[in-house]
Tab-separated table of C-alpha atoms in Angstrom:
chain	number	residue	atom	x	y	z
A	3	UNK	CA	164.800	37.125	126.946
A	4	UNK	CA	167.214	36.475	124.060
A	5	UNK	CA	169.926	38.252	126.056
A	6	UNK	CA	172.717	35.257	127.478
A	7	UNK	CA	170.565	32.275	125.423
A	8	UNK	CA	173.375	30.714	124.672
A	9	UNK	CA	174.884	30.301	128.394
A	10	UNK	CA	171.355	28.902	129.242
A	11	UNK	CA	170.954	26.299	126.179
A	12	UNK	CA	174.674	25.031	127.318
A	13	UNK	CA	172.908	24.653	130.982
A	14	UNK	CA	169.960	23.320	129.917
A	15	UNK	CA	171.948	20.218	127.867
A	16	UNK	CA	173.583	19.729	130.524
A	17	UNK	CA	170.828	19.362	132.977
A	18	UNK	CA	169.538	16.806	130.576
A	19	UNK	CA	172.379	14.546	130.540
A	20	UNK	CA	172.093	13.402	134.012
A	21	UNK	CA	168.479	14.875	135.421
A	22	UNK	CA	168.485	16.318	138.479
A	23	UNK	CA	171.491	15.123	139.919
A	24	UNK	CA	173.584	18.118	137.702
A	25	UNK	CA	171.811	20.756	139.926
A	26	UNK	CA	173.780	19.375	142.862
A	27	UNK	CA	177.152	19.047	140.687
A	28	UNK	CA	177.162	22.645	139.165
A	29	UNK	CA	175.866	24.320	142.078
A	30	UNK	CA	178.742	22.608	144.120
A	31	UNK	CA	181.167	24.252	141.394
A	32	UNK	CA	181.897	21.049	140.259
A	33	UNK	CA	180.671	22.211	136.714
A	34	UNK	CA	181.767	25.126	134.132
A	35	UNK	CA	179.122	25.897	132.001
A	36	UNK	CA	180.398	27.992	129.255
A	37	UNK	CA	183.151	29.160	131.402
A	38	UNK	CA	180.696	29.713	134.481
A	39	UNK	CA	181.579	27.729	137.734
A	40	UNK	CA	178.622	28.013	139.814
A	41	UNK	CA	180.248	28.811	143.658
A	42	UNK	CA	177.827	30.854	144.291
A	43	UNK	CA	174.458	29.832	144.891
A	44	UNK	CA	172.627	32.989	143.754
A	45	UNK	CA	174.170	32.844	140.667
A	46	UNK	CA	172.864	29.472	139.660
A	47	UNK	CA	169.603	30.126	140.564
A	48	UNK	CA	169.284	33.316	138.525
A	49	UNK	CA	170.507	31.133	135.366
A	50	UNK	CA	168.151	28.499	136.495
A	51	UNK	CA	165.380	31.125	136.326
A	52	UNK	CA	166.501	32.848	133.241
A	53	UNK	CA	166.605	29.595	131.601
A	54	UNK	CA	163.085	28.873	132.942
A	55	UNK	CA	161.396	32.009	132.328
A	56	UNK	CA	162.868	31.850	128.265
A	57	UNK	CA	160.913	28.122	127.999
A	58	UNK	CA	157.590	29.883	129.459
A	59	UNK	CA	158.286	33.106	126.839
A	60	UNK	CA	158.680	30.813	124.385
A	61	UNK	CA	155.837	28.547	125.136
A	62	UNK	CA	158.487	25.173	125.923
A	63	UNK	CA	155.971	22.888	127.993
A	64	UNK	CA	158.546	20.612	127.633
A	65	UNK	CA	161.440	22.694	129.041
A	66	UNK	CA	159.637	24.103	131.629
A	67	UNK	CA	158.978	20.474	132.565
A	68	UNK	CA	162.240	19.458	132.380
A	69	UNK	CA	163.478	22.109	134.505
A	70	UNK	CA	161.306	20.600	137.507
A	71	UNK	CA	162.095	18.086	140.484
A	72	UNK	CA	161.572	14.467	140.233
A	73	UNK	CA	158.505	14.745	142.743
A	74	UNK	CA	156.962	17.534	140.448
A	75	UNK	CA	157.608	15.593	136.956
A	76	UNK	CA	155.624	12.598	138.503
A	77	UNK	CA	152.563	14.321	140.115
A	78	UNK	CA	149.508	13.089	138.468
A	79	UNK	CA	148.222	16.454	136.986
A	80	UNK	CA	151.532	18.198	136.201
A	81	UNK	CA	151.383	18.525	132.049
A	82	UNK	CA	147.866	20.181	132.961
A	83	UNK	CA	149.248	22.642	135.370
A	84	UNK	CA	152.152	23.208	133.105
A	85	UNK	CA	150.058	23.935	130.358
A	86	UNK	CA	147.581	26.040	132.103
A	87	UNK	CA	150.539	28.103	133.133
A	88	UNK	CA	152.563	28.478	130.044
A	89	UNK	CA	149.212	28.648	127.573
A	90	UNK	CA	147.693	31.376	129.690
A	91	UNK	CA	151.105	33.735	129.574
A	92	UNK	CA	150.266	36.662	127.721
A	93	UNK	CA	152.696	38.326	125.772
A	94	UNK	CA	156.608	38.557	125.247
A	95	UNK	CA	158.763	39.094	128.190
A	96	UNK	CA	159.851	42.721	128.007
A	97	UNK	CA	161.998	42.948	131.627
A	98	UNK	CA	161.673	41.493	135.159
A	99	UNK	CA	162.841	43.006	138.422
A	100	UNK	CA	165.853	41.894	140.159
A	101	UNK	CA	166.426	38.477	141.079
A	102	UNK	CA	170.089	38.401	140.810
A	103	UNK	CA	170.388	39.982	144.733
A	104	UNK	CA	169.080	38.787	147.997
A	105	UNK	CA	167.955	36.036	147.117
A	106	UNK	CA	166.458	34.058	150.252
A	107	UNK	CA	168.190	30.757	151.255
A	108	UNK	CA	168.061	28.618	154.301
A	109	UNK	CA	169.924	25.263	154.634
A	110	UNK	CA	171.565	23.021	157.080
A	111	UNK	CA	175.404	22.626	156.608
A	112	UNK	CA	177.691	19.832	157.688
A	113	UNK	CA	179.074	16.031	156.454
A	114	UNK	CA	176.318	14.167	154.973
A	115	UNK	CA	173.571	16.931	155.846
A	116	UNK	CA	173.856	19.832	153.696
A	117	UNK	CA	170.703	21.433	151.990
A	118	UNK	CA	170.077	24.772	149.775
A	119	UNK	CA	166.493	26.127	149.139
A	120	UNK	CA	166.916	29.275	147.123
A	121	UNK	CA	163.258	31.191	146.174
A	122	UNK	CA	162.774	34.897	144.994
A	123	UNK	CA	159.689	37.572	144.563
A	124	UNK	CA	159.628	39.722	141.860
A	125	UNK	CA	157.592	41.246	138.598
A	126	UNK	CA	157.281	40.120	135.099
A	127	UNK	CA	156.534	42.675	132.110
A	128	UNK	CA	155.515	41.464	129.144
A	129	UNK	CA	154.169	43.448	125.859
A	130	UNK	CA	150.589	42.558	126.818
A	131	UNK	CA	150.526	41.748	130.885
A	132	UNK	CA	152.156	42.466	133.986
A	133	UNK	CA	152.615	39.414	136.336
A	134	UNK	CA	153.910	39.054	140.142
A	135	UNK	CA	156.102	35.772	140.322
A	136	UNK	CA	157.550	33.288	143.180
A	137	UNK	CA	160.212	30.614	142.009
A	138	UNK	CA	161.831	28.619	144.112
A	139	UNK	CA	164.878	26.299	143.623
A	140	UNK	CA	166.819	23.259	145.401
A	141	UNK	CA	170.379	22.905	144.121
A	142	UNK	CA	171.007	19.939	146.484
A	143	UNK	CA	168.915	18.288	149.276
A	144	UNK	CA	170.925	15.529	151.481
A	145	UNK	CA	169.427	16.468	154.953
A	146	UNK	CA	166.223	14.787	154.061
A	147	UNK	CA	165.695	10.928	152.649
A	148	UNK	CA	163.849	12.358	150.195
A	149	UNK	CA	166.082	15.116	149.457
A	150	UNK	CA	166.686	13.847	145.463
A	151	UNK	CA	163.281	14.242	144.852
A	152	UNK	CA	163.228	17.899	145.761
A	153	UNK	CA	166.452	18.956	143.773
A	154	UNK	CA	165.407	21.335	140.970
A	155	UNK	CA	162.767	23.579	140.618
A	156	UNK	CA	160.051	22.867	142.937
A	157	UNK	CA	157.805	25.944	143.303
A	158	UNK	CA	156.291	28.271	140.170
A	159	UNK	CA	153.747	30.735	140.980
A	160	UNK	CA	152.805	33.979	138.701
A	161	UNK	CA	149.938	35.818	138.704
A	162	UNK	CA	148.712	39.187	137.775
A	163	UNK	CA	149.052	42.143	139.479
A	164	UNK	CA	145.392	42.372	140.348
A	165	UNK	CA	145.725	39.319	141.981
A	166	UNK	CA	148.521	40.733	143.670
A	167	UNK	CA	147.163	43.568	144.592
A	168	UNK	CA	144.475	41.386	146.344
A	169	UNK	CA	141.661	42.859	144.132
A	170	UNK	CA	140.876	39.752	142.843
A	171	UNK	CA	139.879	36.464	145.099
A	172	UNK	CA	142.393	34.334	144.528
A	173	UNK	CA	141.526	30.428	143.900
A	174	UNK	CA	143.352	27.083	143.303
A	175	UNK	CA	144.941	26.761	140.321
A	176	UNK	CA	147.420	23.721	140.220
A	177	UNK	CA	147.730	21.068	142.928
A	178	UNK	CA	150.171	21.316	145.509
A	179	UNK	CA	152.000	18.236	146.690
A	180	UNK	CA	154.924	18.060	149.947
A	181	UNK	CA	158.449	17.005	149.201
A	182	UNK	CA	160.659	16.764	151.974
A	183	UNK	CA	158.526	18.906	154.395
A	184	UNK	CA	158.194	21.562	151.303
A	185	UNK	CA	155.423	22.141	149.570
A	186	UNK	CA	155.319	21.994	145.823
A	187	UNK	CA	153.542	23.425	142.690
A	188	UNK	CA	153.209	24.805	139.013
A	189	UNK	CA	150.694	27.654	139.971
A	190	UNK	CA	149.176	30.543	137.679
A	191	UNK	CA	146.301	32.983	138.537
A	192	UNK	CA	145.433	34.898	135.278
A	193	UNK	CA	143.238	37.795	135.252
A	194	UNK	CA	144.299	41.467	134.048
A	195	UNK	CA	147.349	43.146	135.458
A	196	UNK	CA	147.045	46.395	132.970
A	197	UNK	CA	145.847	48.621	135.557
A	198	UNK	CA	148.996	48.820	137.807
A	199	UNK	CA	152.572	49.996	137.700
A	200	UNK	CA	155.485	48.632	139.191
A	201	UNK	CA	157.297	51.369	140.313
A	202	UNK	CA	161.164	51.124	141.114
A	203	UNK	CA	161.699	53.550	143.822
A	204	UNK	CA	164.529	52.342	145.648
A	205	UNK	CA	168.145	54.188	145.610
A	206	UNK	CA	170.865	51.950	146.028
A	207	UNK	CA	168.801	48.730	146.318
A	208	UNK	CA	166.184	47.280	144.194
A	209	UNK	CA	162.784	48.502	145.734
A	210	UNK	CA	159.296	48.065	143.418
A	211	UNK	CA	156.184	49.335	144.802
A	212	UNK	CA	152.929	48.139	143.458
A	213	UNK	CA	150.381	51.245	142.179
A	214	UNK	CA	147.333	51.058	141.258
A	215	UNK	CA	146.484	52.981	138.083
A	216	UNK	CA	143.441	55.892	139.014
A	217	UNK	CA	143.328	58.087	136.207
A	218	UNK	CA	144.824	56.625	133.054
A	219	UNK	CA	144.122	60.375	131.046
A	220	UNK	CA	146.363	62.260	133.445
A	221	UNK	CA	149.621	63.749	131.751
A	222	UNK	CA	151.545	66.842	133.299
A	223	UNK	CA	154.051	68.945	131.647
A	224	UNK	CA	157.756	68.910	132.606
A	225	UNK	CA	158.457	72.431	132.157
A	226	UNK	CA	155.362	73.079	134.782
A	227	UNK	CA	156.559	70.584	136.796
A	228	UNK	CA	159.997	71.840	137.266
A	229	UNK	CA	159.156	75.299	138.040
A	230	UNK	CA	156.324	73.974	140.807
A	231	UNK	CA	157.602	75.238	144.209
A	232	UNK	CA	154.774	74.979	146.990
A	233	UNK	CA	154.463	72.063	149.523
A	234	UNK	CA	151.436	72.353	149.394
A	235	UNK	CA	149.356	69.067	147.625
A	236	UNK	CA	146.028	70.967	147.425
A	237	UNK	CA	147.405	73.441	145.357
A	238	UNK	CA	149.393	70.880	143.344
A	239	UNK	CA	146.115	69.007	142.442
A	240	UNK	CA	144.715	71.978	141.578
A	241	UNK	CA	147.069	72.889	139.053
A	242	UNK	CA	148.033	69.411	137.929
A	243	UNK	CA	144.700	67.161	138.598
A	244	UNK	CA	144.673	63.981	139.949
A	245	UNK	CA	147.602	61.387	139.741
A	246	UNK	CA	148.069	59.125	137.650
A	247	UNK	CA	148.300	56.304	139.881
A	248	UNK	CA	148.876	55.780	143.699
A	249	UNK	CA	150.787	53.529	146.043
A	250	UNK	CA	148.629	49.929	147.185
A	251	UNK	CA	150.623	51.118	150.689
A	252	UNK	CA	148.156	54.589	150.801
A	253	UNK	CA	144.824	51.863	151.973
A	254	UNK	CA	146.820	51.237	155.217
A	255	UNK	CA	146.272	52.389	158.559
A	256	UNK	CA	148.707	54.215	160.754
A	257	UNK	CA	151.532	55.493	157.688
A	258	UNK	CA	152.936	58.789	157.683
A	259	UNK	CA	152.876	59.498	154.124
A	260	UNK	CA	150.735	58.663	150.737
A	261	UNK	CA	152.291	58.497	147.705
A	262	UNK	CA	151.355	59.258	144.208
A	263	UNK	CA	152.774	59.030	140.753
A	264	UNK	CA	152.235	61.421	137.756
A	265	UNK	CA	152.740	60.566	133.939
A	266	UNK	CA	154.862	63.105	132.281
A	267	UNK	CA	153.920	63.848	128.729
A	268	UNK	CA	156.621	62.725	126.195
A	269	UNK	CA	158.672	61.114	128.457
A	270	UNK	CA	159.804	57.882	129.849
A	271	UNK	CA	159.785	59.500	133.447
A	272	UNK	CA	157.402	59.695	135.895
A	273	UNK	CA	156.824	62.755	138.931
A	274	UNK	CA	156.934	61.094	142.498
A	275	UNK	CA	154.526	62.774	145.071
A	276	UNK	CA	154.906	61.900	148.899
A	277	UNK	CA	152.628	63.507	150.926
A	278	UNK	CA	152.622	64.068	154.777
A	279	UNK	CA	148.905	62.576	155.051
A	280	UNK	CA	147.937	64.248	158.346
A	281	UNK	CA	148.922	67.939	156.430
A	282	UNK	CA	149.078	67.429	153.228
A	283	UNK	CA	152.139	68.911	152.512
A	284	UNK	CA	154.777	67.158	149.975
A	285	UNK	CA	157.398	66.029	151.937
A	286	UNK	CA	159.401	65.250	148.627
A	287	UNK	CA	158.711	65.720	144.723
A	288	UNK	CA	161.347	64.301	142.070
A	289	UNK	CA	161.055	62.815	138.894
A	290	UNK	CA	162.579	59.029	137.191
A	291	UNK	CA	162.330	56.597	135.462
A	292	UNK	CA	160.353	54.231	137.605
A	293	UNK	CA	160.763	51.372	135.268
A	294	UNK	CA	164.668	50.971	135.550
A	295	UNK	CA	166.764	50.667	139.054
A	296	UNK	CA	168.586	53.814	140.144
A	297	UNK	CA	171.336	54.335	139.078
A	298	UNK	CA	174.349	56.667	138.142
A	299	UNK	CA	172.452	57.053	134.652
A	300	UNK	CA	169.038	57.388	136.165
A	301	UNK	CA	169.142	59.102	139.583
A	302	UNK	CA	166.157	61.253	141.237
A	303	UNK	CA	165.569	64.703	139.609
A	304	UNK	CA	164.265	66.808	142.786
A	305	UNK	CA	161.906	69.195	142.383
A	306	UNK	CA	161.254	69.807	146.021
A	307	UNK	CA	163.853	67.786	148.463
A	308	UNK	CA	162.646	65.570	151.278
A	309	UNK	CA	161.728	67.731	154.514
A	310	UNK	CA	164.303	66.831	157.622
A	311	UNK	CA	160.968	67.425	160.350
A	312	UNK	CA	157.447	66.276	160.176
A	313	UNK	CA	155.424	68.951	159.948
């Protein structure tokens, strides 16, 4: 999280000098910060959650605070919910997933009525926790009268992955107030994420798939793996045991294929299993790094390509 701190402290002064109303000015590109205009919308958010994310690493109450919308800073139980939040976070921040693409926004455009509501999903690793996380940001509001009130960062909500994996009943923590017809909060639902992986399996986008961890002991071989040439699971299993973990996505109804993940031993990859579940036979087997995007560095190593027919 040290990475770009000094872009962010420059941002963060000058959110300070004028409150909220700077969101609207820099995310208009009527700002440089440190050489930066913000044009683009995506950009400032991903600064704006950089910047927020370093004050929760660091344990900033005060910066997270100051980070948030006028309506937030004045709810009645706010410096609790802040502090639930940033006391409970385990850990230092070791990566996130993307949240510099796709990031979701809706507004209304035109002379006196333009709006921006930027929000993102995406995972948290720390040395000690893994967390799922929803922020959501308003760079300018004038479509509603209340509009100033909303500018800034008006949702936070992080839990752990067993309460993302739905594992764990999820109950209120933080209050939850409406701000021009959007509803507000600093939200945290702590338990123990440790027994999960979030696995990056996409190709040219940034895809992470939730696993559940099954058997923590299993640890296959590489040179095994590599010279493994039969679709056929049972037989895998019975040479390799059972994975390592398995996709959330293998409880549902009506898929076509299950997937599993196997820890390699001395390595920083993982084996990818995706199995026809109807047959049982692997429709594809490769090997990567699961914890970084793909990439030109860190593409799929296949040990048995994906099958053009269903079996």
């Amino acid at each position: 999280m040290k990475k770009g701190r000094g872009i962010l402290v420059v941002l963060a002064f000058m959110l300070s000098l004028a409150g909220c109303s700077n969101f609207d000015a820099i995310a208009k590109g009527e700002y440089a910060v440190n050489g930066i205009e913000y044009k683009d919308n995506n950009q400032f958010y991903v600064d704006t959650v950089d910047l927020l994310l370093s004050y929760i690493d660091d344990g900033d109450k005060d910066g997270v605070k100051s980070l948030l919308c006028n309506g937030l800073k004045n709810a009645e139980s706010i410096d609790e919910d802040i502090a639930a939040l940033v006391d409970g976070f385990e850990g230092d921040i070791i990566r996130t997933t993307e949240h510099e693409y796709n990031t979701l926004s809706s507004g209304s455009y035109g002379t006196k009525n333009a709006s921006a509501f930027l929000s993102r999903s995406f995972y948290i690793i720390t040395d000690k926790q893994k967390y799922g996380a929803y922020i959501a940001v308003c760079p300018f509001d004038e479509k509603h009268d209340e509009g100033e009130d909303l500018v800034g960062v008006y949702a936070i909500g992080i839990r752990t992955l067993d309460y993302m994996a739905g594992d764990v009943e999820r109950t209120q923590y933080g209050t939850a107030i409406e701000i021009a017809d959007s509803r507000c909060y600093v939200a945290h639902y702590y338990g123990d994420g440790n027994n999960y992986l979030v696995a990056q399996v996409g190709t040219q986008y940034d895809v992470n798939e939730l696993c559940r961890i099954i058997n923590p002991e299993s640890v296959i071989n590489y040179d095994d793996l590599i010279a493994w040439n039969s679709r056929d699971f049972g037989s895998f299993q019975e040479k390799f045991g059972s994975p390592y973990s398995e996709s959330l996505k293998n409880s549902r109804e009506n898929v076509i294929s299950d997937k599993y993940i196997y820890k390699i031993y001395d390595s920083d990859k993982y084996a990818i299993v995706v199995v026809f579940r109807d047959s049982g036979i692997i429709n594809v087997l490769s090997i990567k790094d699961i914890e970084s995007r793909w990439s030109e560095d860190n593409k799929y190593e296949y040990i048995l390509e994906k099958m053009q027919e269903i079996p």
